[in-house]
Amino acid sequence: MLGARSLAAQEPEPTPAPTPPAVAAPERATARTDSSDQLKVFLDCRERGCDFDFVRTEVPWAYWMRDRFDADVLILVTSLRAGNGGTEYTIAVRGQRRFEGSVDTLKHVSLPNDADDVLRRDLARTFRLGLARYAARTSAARRLDVSFRGATTQPGRMMPTNVKDPWDFWLFRVGGNGSFRGETRTSERDLSLFASASRVSDLWKISIAVGGSVNVQEFTLRDGTRSRFDRDGAEANVLVVRSLGSNLSTGMLLNVGFSDFLNEELYARVGPAIEYNVYPWKEATSRQLTFLYSVGVTHFDYQRVTVFGRMSETRPTHKVIASLIQRQPWGSVNASLRGEQYLHDVTKYSATVGLGTDLRISRGLAFNIGGFYSRVRDQLYLVGTGVSDQDALVRRLALATDYRFFVNVGMSYTFGSIFNTVVNPRLDALTNVGGGRRQSFF
């Protein structure tokens, strides 16, 4: 679920000497400087590259507020996956209080393999550009200047429409990860692999993805007996989408795979879909209200006989999904309603409602809640002989259930100085405890 919040301080990284900034100040504001006319800024960014400590050191001529209610300018950062495999960042710079009504929107597109240091420098530079017009109306203006580094020659930063690309704008990804853990009498191994190919344009989106995972758990009982439990799964997806204007899209999705956990030797689903966004898609990073409908056919081959006495079956299905995403200076909200149903028997269905919100209620006070609840009536795959206690304990096979739910609730209140922008990470490692038997809760 989405949750907007101010970024916590991150552990600093060694960095090379900074390039000349778009807007630079010859001297840093100090704690003794009169703050009445200083530019006060609140940064709302939870995206990769938003290193708050780094931003404060790169833009020292602004006071960085810990609460949006104290700021003259809000910077709201949202992102979407770009067609080149990188990320398109939308940086909304909004004035409030004395700058009420001023709104600017800037864009930055990263490359898929940009290092964290490159990304945080690019974002900090974009923040400086967005804040320049506001800083020019404060007392800091007489100490600011604008510089120009010249045209960039870094390959891949621009993609003109007439470029000749030997890959025809196809992007490919391959990868995997593994984990191994163990004790004297237990061990567990996880391995996952994936590969994908995609091509994105304003009119078409084509995405092909393949992935699989292997999980092995081994136990040695007190009598020396060894037990092993394997849980494997794999899936391949092909998605083709055609844009039909600024709000409407249509497409086709194909899924093929297998899952030990769901008792599926093979499953395959194909079906068209149509989606309508109440807001134009160009505003997708800040708000979406979408309605999707899909109808199709699903085929199953099972590993064991199901509770309905079947080893295979083909069923017509349909689904509807309504989704709301809002990311604004007051916080964020993400709500969805999803329903799926087998058309051969309308009593076989599932319905899920989800909610995630992070609200800044007042000065220093933030509240967040997230979770989902599902009504489950469509478990055609359940094993007819039942699930043993051992398989249930290690979650090797799915259990019959009428519902699923998850809830997370949190609240925080921050008070104290709103002006201290000094960065001092010394001895932070003492409180960043991890990997041991105990953890720090403070």
Tab-separated table of C-alpha atoms in Angstrom:
chain	number	residue	atom	x	y	z
A	1	MET	CA	0.000	0.000	0.000
A	2	LEU	CA	1.027	3.479	-0.607
A	3	GLY	CA	2.026	5.647	2.305
A	4	ALA	CA	3.403	9.165	1.926
A	5	ARG	CA	5.759	10.331	4.619
A	6	SER	CA	8.859	12.446	5.079
A	7	LEU	CA	11.976	10.425	4.436
A	8	ALA	CA	13.926	9.312	7.462
A	9	ALA	CA	17.639	10.090	7.503
A	10	GLN	CA	19.668	7.581	5.541
A	11	GLU	CA	23.218	6.440	6.163
A	12	PRO	CA	25.503	8.703	4.111
A	13	GLU	CA	27.604	7.432	1.230
A	14	PRO	CA	31.021	8.634	0.074
A	15	THR	CA	30.427	10.960	-2.875
A	16	PRO	CA	32.660	12.590	-5.459
A	17	ALA	CA	33.005	16.336	-5.626
A	18	PRO	CA	29.595	17.790	-6.592
A	19	THR	CA	29.025	19.237	-10.032
A	20	PRO	CA	28.170	22.938	-10.239
A	21	PRO	CA	24.554	23.340	-9.116
A	22	ALA	CA	21.857	25.033	-11.124
A	23	VAL	CA	21.357	27.389	-8.198
A	24	ALA	CA	24.175	27.865	-5.719
A	25	ALA	CA	24.749	29.940	-2.608
A	26	PRO	CA	28.208	31.083	-1.555
A	27	GLU	CA	27.458	30.685	2.111
A	28	ARG	CA	25.282	28.416	4.216
A	29	ALA	CA	22.471	29.693	6.389
A	30	THR	CA	23.307	29.215	10.054
A	31	ALA	CA	21.170	28.677	13.084
A	32	ARG	CA	21.655	32.354	14.042
A	33	THR	CA	20.337	33.707	10.722
A	34	ASP	CA	17.025	35.546	10.886
A	35	SER	CA	14.488	33.016	9.618
A	36	SER	CA	11.562	35.389	9.085
A	37	ASP	CA	12.341	35.804	5.358
A	38	GLN	CA	14.110	32.487	4.790
A	39	LEU	CA	12.631	30.008	2.299
A	40	LYS	CA	10.999	27.196	4.301
A	41	VAL	CA	10.545	23.932	2.395
A	42	PHE	CA	8.916	20.584	3.154
A	43	LEU	CA	9.999	17.548	1.100
A	44	ASP	CA	7.500	14.703	0.655
A	45	CYS	CA	9.317	11.907	-1.158
A	46	ARG	CA	9.464	8.180	-0.504
A	47	GLU	CA	11.015	7.306	-3.861
A	48	ARG	CA	14.434	5.811	-4.487
A	49	GLY	CA	17.034	8.574	-4.643
A	50	CYS	CA	15.407	10.891	-2.130
A	51	ASP	CA	18.240	11.092	0.379
A	52	PHE	CA	16.987	13.766	2.770
A	53	ASP	CA	20.344	14.329	4.448
A	54	PHE	CA	21.987	14.771	1.053
A	55	VAL	CA	19.302	17.222	-0.093
A	56	ARG	CA	19.796	19.354	3.011
A	57	THR	CA	23.527	19.602	2.353
A	58	GLU	CA	23.064	20.283	-1.377
A	59	VAL	CA	20.422	23.001	-0.870
A	60	PRO	CA	21.724	24.797	2.238
A	61	TRP	CA	20.044	28.094	1.411
A	62	ALA	CA	16.621	26.704	2.352
A	63	TYR	CA	15.220	25.790	5.748
A	64	TRP	CA	13.961	22.190	5.527
A	65	MET	CA	10.876	21.845	7.700
A	66	ARG	CA	9.868	18.650	9.452
A	67	ASP	CA	6.149	19.534	9.086
A	68	ARG	CA	4.344	20.741	5.977
A	69	PHE	CA	2.268	23.221	7.978
A	70	ASP	CA	5.409	25.247	8.697
A	71	ALA	CA	6.608	25.404	5.083
A	72	ASP	CA	6.267	28.072	2.398
A	73	VAL	CA	6.862	25.527	-0.352
A	74	LEU	CA	5.947	21.838	-0.609
A	75	ILE	CA	7.884	19.456	-2.864
A	76	LEU	CA	5.853	16.337	-3.680
A	77	VAL	CA	7.663	13.585	-5.598
A	78	THR	CA	5.851	10.709	-7.324
A	79	SER	CA	7.056	8.235	-9.937
A	80	LEU	CA	6.082	5.806	-12.678
A	81	ARG	CA	8.078	3.194	-14.552
A	82	ALA	CA	9.452	4.707	-17.774
A	83	GLY	CA	9.617	2.956	-21.128
A	84	ASN	CA	13.433	2.825	-21.009
A	85	GLY	CA	13.319	0.702	-17.848
A	86	GLY	CA	14.177	3.649	-15.635
A	87	THR	CA	11.834	5.826	-13.614
A	88	GLU	CA	9.988	9.026	-14.518
A	89	TYR	CA	9.860	11.298	-11.479
A	90	THR	CA	7.208	13.999	-11.279
A	91	ILE	CA	8.238	16.789	-8.917
A	92	ALA	CA	5.335	19.065	-7.959
A	93	VAL	CA	6.528	22.314	-6.321
A	94	ARG	CA	3.596	24.017	-4.622
A	95	GLY	CA	3.566	27.298	-2.787
A	96	GLN	CA	1.546	27.931	0.340
A	97	ARG	CA	1.161	30.727	2.865
A	98	ARG	CA	2.926	33.726	1.221
A	99	PHE	CA	3.334	31.754	-2.047
A	100	GLU	CA	-0.233	30.417	-2.070
A	101	GLY	CA	-1.454	29.548	-5.571
A	102	SER	CA	1.958	29.006	-7.168
A	103	VAL	CA	2.380	25.537	-8.675
A	104	ASP	CA	5.189	24.177	-10.861
A	105	THR	CA	5.682	20.645	-12.194
A	106	LEU	CA	9.095	19.318	-13.222
A	107	LYS	CA	10.096	15.944	-14.679
A	108	HIS	CA	13.210	13.816	-14.389
A	109	VAL	CA	13.734	10.447	-16.108
A	110	SER	CA	16.426	8.169	-14.716
A	111	LEU	CA	18.218	5.402	-16.562
A	112	PRO	CA	17.539	1.809	-15.397
A	113	ASN	CA	21.081	1.353	-14.066
A	114	ASP	CA	21.661	4.788	-12.553
A	115	ALA	CA	23.649	4.511	-9.343
A	116	ASP	CA	22.047	5.832	-6.163
A	117	ASP	CA	24.551	8.680	-6.019
A	118	VAL	CA	23.791	9.741	-9.606
A	119	LEU	CA	20.066	9.631	-8.924
A	120	ARG	CA	20.163	11.628	-5.698
A	121	ARG	CA	22.328	14.306	-7.350
A	122	ASP	CA	19.935	14.566	-10.295
A	123	LEU	CA	16.935	14.902	-7.970
A	124	ALA	CA	18.679	17.482	-5.780
A	125	ARG	CA	19.513	19.512	-8.899
A	126	THR	CA	15.865	19.356	-9.986
A	127	PHE	CA	14.748	20.495	-6.522
A	128	ARG	CA	17.081	23.501	-6.810
A	129	LEU	CA	15.573	24.413	-10.172
A	130	GLY	CA	12.055	24.202	-8.777
A	131	LEU	CA	12.866	26.292	-5.719
A	132	ALA	CA	14.760	29.033	-7.602
A	133	ARG	CA	11.714	31.180	-8.378
A	134	TYR	CA	10.653	31.117	-4.728
A	135	ALA	CA	14.129	31.787	-3.373
A	136	ALA	CA	14.368	34.794	-5.712
A	137	ARG	CA	11.599	36.447	-3.668
A	138	THR	CA	13.410	36.100	-0.332
A	139	SER	CA	16.398	37.814	1.245
A	140	ALA	CA	18.573	34.905	0.076
A	141	ALA	CA	18.224	36.107	-3.531
A	142	ARG	CA	21.213	38.478	-3.301
A	143	ARG	CA	23.457	35.498	-2.472
A	144	LEU	CA	22.147	33.187	-5.219
A	145	ASP	CA	23.292	32.758	-8.795
A	146	VAL	CA	22.451	30.507	-11.760
A	147	SER	CA	25.075	28.448	-13.602
A	148	PHE	CA	25.006	26.353	-16.782
A	149	ARG	CA	27.089	23.220	-17.322
A	150	GLY	CA	26.671	22.994	-21.084
A	151	ALA	CA	24.876	20.448	-23.218
A	152	THR	CA	25.002	16.891	-21.967
A	153	THR	CA	26.619	14.224	-24.102
A	154	GLN	CA	25.782	11.338	-21.809
A	155	PRO	CA	24.234	8.602	-23.975
A	156	GLY	CA	20.683	7.536	-23.304
A	157	ARG	CA	19.523	10.773	-21.670
A	158	MET	CA	17.441	11.773	-24.684
A	159	MET	CA	15.392	9.632	-27.029
A	160	PRO	CA	14.255	11.709	-30.036
A	161	THR	CA	11.540	10.208	-32.161
A	162	ASN	CA	13.828	9.895	-35.171
A	163	VAL	CA	16.566	7.961	-33.354
A	164	LYS	CA	17.661	4.677	-34.920
A	165	ASP	CA	17.588	2.092	-32.156
A	166	PRO	CA	18.946	-1.400	-32.996
A	167	TRP	CA	16.736	-2.801	-30.224
A	168	ASP	CA	13.594	-1.047	-31.571
A	169	PHE	CA	13.027	0.287	-28.021
A	170	TRP	CA	12.635	-3.198	-26.516
A	171	LEU	CA	13.919	-3.477	-22.948
A	172	PHE	CA	15.082	-6.820	-21.521
A	173	ARG	CA	15.710	-7.828	-17.904
A	174	VAL	CA	17.034	-11.018	-16.359
A	175	GLY	CA	17.844	-11.710	-12.745
A	176	GLY	CA	17.486	-13.896	-9.726
A	177	ASN	CA	18.193	-14.175	-6.042
A	178	GLY	CA	18.740	-16.881	-3.482
A	179	SER	CA	18.748	-17.161	0.275
A	180	PHE	CA	20.054	-19.855	2.581
A	181	ARG	CA	19.499	-20.084	6.316
A	182	GLY	CA	19.918	-22.793	8.849
A	183	GLU	CA	20.469	-24.021	12.379
A	184	THR	CA	21.560	-27.362	13.830
A	185	ARG	CA	18.271	-29.120	13.076
A	186	THR	CA	16.626	-26.922	10.446
A	187	SER	CA	17.559	-25.402	7.101
A	188	GLU	CA	15.761	-23.522	4.341
A	189	ARG	CA	16.723	-22.632	0.772
A	190	ASP	CA	14.977	-20.174	-1.534
A	191	LEU	CA	15.813	-19.551	-5.173
A	192	SER	CA	13.966	-17.345	-7.649
A	193	LEU	CA	14.686	-16.427	-11.267
A	194	PHE	CA	12.965	-14.024	-13.649
A	195	ALA	CA	13.207	-12.643	-17.174
A	196	SER	CA	11.157	-9.961	-18.910
A	197	ALA	CA	10.860	-8.033	-22.146
A	198	SER	CA	8.830	-4.871	-22.710
A	199	ARG	CA	8.226	-2.155	-25.255
A	200	VAL	CA	6.379	1.014	-24.268
A	201	SER	CA	5.057	3.863	-26.410
A	202	ASP	CA	2.224	6.374	-26.061
A	203	LEU	CA	-0.158	4.060	-27.941
A	204	TRP	CA	1.082	0.553	-27.168
A	205	LYS	CA	2.502	-1.333	-24.215
A	206	ILE	CA	3.787	-4.896	-24.630
A	207	SER	CA	5.090	-6.783	-21.616
A	208	ILE	CA	6.343	-10.382	-21.401
A	209	ALA	CA	7.518	-11.808	-18.074
A	210	VAL	CA	8.615	-15.239	-16.853
A	211	GLY	CA	9.489	-16.134	-13.273
A	212	GLY	CA	9.827	-19.092	-10.968
A	213	SER	CA	10.767	-19.975	-7.415
A	214	VAL	CA	11.969	-23.010	-5.459
A	215	ASN	CA	11.644	-23.372	-1.687
A	216	VAL	CA	13.117	-26.311	0.254
A	217	GLN	CA	12.738	-26.781	4.023
A	218	GLU	CA	14.456	-29.586	5.944
A	219	PHE	CA	13.954	-30.603	9.574
A	220	THR	CA	15.694	-33.142	11.814
A	221	LEU	CA	13.337	-34.538	14.461
A	222	ARG	CA	14.424	-35.637	17.956
A	223	ASP	CA	14.561	-39.298	16.894
A	224	GLY	CA	16.945	-38.416	14.060
A	225	THR	CA	14.309	-38.626	11.332
A	226	ARG	CA	14.736	-36.058	8.553
A	227	SER	CA	11.762	-34.424	6.817
A	228	ARG	CA	11.926	-32.393	3.614
A	229	PHE	CA	9.236	-30.134	2.161
A	230	ASP	CA	9.441	-28.668	-1.351
A	231	ARG	CA	7.256	-25.841	-2.652
A	232	ASP	CA	7.837	-24.754	-6.258
A	233	GLY	CA	6.008	-22.433	-8.618
A	234	ALA	CA	6.408	-20.613	-11.921
A	235	GLU	CA	4.392	-18.210	-14.051
A	236	ALA	CA	4.570	-16.550	-17.469
A	237	ASN	CA	2.543	-13.444	-18.401
A	238	VAL	CA	1.962	-11.694	-21.717
A	239	LEU	CA	0.204	-8.313	-21.622
A	240	VAL	CA	-0.694	-6.187	-24.649
A	241	VAL	CA	-2.303	-2.772	-24.037
A	242	ARG	CA	-3.659	-0.212	-26.522
A	243	SER	CA	-4.371	3.358	-25.443
A	244	LEU	CA	-7.701	4.763	-26.646
A	245	GLY	CA	-7.338	8.408	-25.716
A	246	SER	CA	-6.306	10.113	-22.479
A	247	ASN	CA	-8.647	8.051	-20.249
A	248	LEU	CA	-9.518	4.734	-21.913
A	249	SER	CA	-7.377	1.634	-22.518
A	250	THR	CA	-7.972	-1.909	-23.713
A	251	GLY	CA	-5.815	-4.990	-23.825
A	252	MET	CA	-5.310	-8.742	-23.571
A	253	LEU	CA	-3.654	-10.788	-20.829
A	254	LEU	CA	-2.367	-14.376	-20.949
A	255	ASN	CA	-1.196	-16.228	-17.791
A	256	VAL	CA	0.400	-19.697	-17.761
A	257	GLY	CA	2.093	-21.452	-14.854
A	258	PHE	CA	2.022	-24.009	-12.059
A	259	SER	CA	2.005	-23.908	-8.255
A	260	ASP	CA	2.617	-26.645	-5.700
A	261	PHE	CA	0.994	-24.488	-3.018
A	262	LEU	CA	-2.245	-24.229	-5.035
A	263	ASN	CA	-2.197	-27.905	-6.181
A	264	GLU	CA	-1.826	-26.795	-9.815
A	265	GLU	CA	0.154	-28.878	-12.299
A	266	LEU	CA	-0.804	-26.323	-14.941
A	267	TYR	CA	-3.047	-23.314	-15.122
A	268	ALA	CA	-3.706	-21.050	-18.118
A	269	ARG	CA	-5.925	-17.994	-18.414
A	270	VAL	CA	-6.598	-15.731	-21.374
A	271	GLY	CA	-8.996	-12.834	-21.674
A	272	PRO	CA	-9.472	-9.259	-22.891
A	273	ALA	CA	-9.824	-6.273	-20.547
A	274	ILE	CA	-10.949	-2.667	-20.709
A	275	GLU	CA	-10.025	0.098	-18.261
A	276	TYR	CA	-11.253	3.662	-17.741
A	277	ASN	CA	-9.439	6.297	-15.702
A	278	VAL	CA	-11.578	9.211	-14.533
A	279	TYR	CA	-8.470	11.395	-14.529
A	280	PRO	CA	-6.172	11.770	-17.564
A	281	TRP	CA	-3.260	9.328	-17.467
A	282	LYS	CA	-0.776	12.215	-17.571
A	283	GLU	CA	-1.788	12.854	-13.923
A	284	ALA	CA	-1.171	9.213	-12.936
A	285	THR	CA	1.709	9.959	-10.552
A	286	SER	CA	-0.529	12.091	-8.319
A	287	ARG	CA	-4.040	10.676	-8.771
A	288	GLN	CA	-5.881	7.791	-10.403
A	289	LEU	CA	-9.473	6.569	-10.261
A	290	THR	CA	-9.735	3.506	-12.499
A	291	PHE	CA	-12.415	0.949	-13.326
A	292	LEU	CA	-11.343	-2.294	-15.016
A	293	TYR	CA	-13.383	-5.196	-16.375
A	294	SER	CA	-12.015	-8.454	-17.786
A	295	VAL	CA	-13.651	-11.664	-18.976
A	296	GLY	CA	-11.859	-14.849	-20.002
A	297	VAL	CA	-11.367	-18.594	-19.741
A	298	THR	CA	-9.174	-20.455	-17.232
A	299	HIS	CA	-7.936	-24.060	-17.527
A	300	PHE	CA	-6.549	-26.145	-14.636
A	301	ASP	CA	-4.661	-29.441	-14.463
A	302	TYR	CA	-4.262	-30.471	-10.816
A	303	GLN	CA	-1.507	-32.414	-9.059
A	304	ARG	CA	-3.987	-34.253	-6.795
A	305	VAL	CA	-7.723	-34.859	-6.955
A	306	THR	CA	-9.587	-31.794	-5.655
A	307	VAL	CA	-12.421	-31.661	-3.129
A	308	PHE	CA	-14.776	-31.587	-6.135
A	309	GLY	CA	-13.314	-34.836	-7.491
A	310	ARG	CA	-11.547	-33.308	-10.493
A	311	MET	CA	-8.072	-33.656	-11.973
A	312	SER	CA	-8.693	-30.975	-14.625
A	313	GLU	CA	-11.333	-28.421	-15.602
A	314	THR	CA	-11.876	-25.373	-17.856
A	315	ARG	CA	-14.032	-22.532	-16.519
A	316	PRO	CA	-15.201	-19.104	-17.787
A	317	THR	CA	-14.341	-16.260	-15.420
A	318	HIS	CA	-14.673	-12.519	-15.125
A	319	LYS	CA	-13.349	-9.839	-12.795
A	320	VAL	CA	-13.936	-6.184	-11.976
A	321	ILE	CA	-11.473	-3.879	-10.205
A	322	ALA	CA	-12.047	-0.329	-8.960
A	323	SER	CA	-9.004	1.522	-7.664
A	324	LEU	CA	-8.364	4.984	-6.200
A	325	ILE	CA	-4.866	6.421	-5.731
A	326	GLN	CA	-4.314	9.933	-4.406
A	327	ARG	CA	-0.967	11.483	-3.473
A	328	GLN	CA	-1.317	15.063	-2.230
A	329	PRO	CA	0.466	17.362	0.259
A	330	TRP	CA	-1.940	16.287	3.011
A	331	GLY	CA	-0.881	12.665	2.602
A	332	SER	CA	-1.901	9.725	0.459
A	333	VAL	CA	-4.734	7.260	0.066
A	334	ASN	CA	-4.935	4.006	-1.854
A	335	ALA	CA	-8.270	2.172	-1.942
A	336	SER	CA	-9.389	-0.740	-4.092
A	337	LEU	CA	-12.335	-3.063	-4.576
A	338	ARG	CA	-11.792	-6.293	-6.482
A	339	GLY	CA	-14.204	-9.063	-7.389
A	340	GLU	CA	-13.629	-12.325	-9.321
A	341	GLN	CA	-16.217	-14.948	-10.193
A	342	TYR	CA	-16.543	-18.260	-12.053
A	343	LEU	CA	-19.402	-17.990	-14.542
A	344	HIS	CA	-20.255	-21.722	-14.524
A	345	ASP	CA	-21.211	-21.400	-10.827
A	346	VAL	CA	-21.803	-17.845	-9.570
A	347	THR	CA	-21.459	-19.021	-5.948
A	348	LYS	CA	-17.727	-19.516	-6.614
A	349	TYR	CA	-16.274	-16.037	-6.166
A	350	SER	CA	-13.861	-13.884	-4.186
A	351	ALA	CA	-14.222	-10.242	-3.152
A	352	THR	CA	-11.463	-8.066	-1.698
A	353	VAL	CA	-11.480	-4.551	-0.317
A	354	GLY	CA	-8.170	-2.838	0.412
A	355	LEU	CA	-7.242	0.486	1.978
A	356	GLY	CA	-4.007	2.282	2.697
A	357	THR	CA	-3.753	5.853	3.911
A	358	ASP	CA	-1.160	8.119	5.475
A	359	LEU	CA	-2.642	11.388	6.729
A	360	ARG	CA	-0.979	14.444	8.220
A	361	ILE	CA	-3.741	15.463	10.580
A	362	SER	CA	-2.160	18.553	12.110
A	363	ARG	CA	1.218	20.039	12.971
A	364	GLY	CA	3.464	17.100	13.881
A	365	LEU	CA	0.639	14.533	13.996
A	366	ALA	CA	0.492	11.747	11.388
A	367	PHE	CA	-1.826	8.726	11.176
A	368	ASN	CA	-1.573	5.694	8.904
A	369	ILE	CA	-3.674	2.602	8.414
A	370	GLY	CA	-3.533	-0.104	5.778
A	371	GLY	CA	-4.786	-3.571	5.048
A	372	PHE	CA	-7.273	-5.686	3.185
A	373	TYR	CA	-10.158	-8.093	3.759
A	374	SER	CA	-11.119	-10.875	1.332
A	375	ARG	CA	-14.202	-13.043	1.208
A	376	VAL	CA	-13.051	-16.368	-0.288
A	377	ARG	CA	-15.460	-18.724	-2.068
A	378	ASP	CA	-13.449	-19.835	-5.119
A	379	GLN	CA	-10.925	-22.444	-3.904
A	380	LEU	CA	-11.470	-25.002	-6.661
A	381	TYR	CA	-7.887	-26.242	-6.181
A	382	LEU	CA	-8.168	-27.631	-2.624
A	383	VAL	CA	-6.802	-31.165	-2.208
A	384	GLY	CA	-9.590	-33.690	-1.705
A	385	THR	CA	-7.689	-35.795	0.838
A	386	GLY	CA	-7.074	-32.789	3.064
A	387	VAL	CA	-3.801	-31.215	4.189
A	388	SER	CA	-1.588	-32.938	6.756
A	389	ASP	CA	-0.490	-31.103	9.892
A	390	GLN	CA	3.097	-31.048	8.623
A	391	ASP	CA	2.122	-29.536	5.259
A	392	ALA	CA	-0.040	-26.974	7.051
A	393	LEU	CA	2.745	-25.941	9.457
A	394	VAL	CA	5.294	-25.314	6.677
A	395	ARG	CA	2.609	-23.855	4.337
A	396	ARG	CA	3.317	-26.381	1.612
A	397	LEU	CA	-0.348	-26.571	0.587
A	398	ALA	CA	-3.197	-24.052	0.782
A	399	LEU	CA	-5.820	-24.542	3.492
A	400	ALA	CA	-9.563	-24.084	3.113
A	401	THR	CA	-10.692	-20.676	4.347
A	402	ASP	CA	-13.696	-18.363	4.198
A	403	TYR	CA	-11.685	-15.159	4.515
A	404	ARG	CA	-8.266	-13.528	4.601
A	405	PHE	CA	-7.305	-10.241	6.205
A	406	PHE	CA	-4.377	-8.032	7.098
A	407	VAL	CA	-4.391	-4.783	9.133
A	408	ASN	CA	-1.643	-2.346	10.064
A	409	VAL	CA	-2.250	0.806	12.143
A	410	GLY	CA	0.218	3.462	13.240
A	411	MET	CA	0.413	6.990	14.592
A	412	SER	CA	3.255	9.381	15.327
A	413	TYR	CA	3.664	12.826	16.840
A	414	THR	CA	6.785	14.945	16.418
A	415	PHE	CA	7.538	18.149	18.299
A	416	GLY	CA	10.496	20.392	19.017
A	417	SER	CA	12.673	22.608	16.819
A	418	ILE	CA	11.482	23.189	13.251
A	419	PHE	CA	14.648	24.972	12.114
A	420	ASN	CA	17.562	22.639	12.820
A	421	THR	CA	18.824	21.462	9.394
A	422	VAL	CA	22.268	20.299	10.531
A	423	VAL	CA	23.287	16.811	9.332
A	424	ASN	CA	25.448	14.849	11.792
A	425	PRO	CA	25.481	11.045	11.303
A	426	ARG	CA	28.299	10.271	13.759
A	427	LEU	CA	27.884	6.971	15.674
A	428	ASP	CA	24.554	6.221	13.983
A	429	ALA	CA	25.823	2.654	13.558
A	430	LEU	CA	25.338	2.071	17.292
A	431	THR	CA	21.553	2.384	16.910
A	432	ASN	CA	21.277	0.717	13.482
A	433	VAL	CA	21.149	-2.771	14.942
A	434	GLY	CA	20.429	-5.687	12.610
A	435	GLY	CA	21.167	-9.338	12.056
A	436	GLY	CA	21.587	-10.234	15.721
A	437	ARG	CA	19.399	-11.899	18.307
A	438	ARG	CA	18.235	-8.606	19.747
A	439	GLN	CA	16.936	-5.514	18.014
A	440	SER	CA	16.845	-1.888	19.050
A	441	PHE	CA	13.344	-0.517	19.500
A	442	PHE	CA	14.434	3.098	20.063
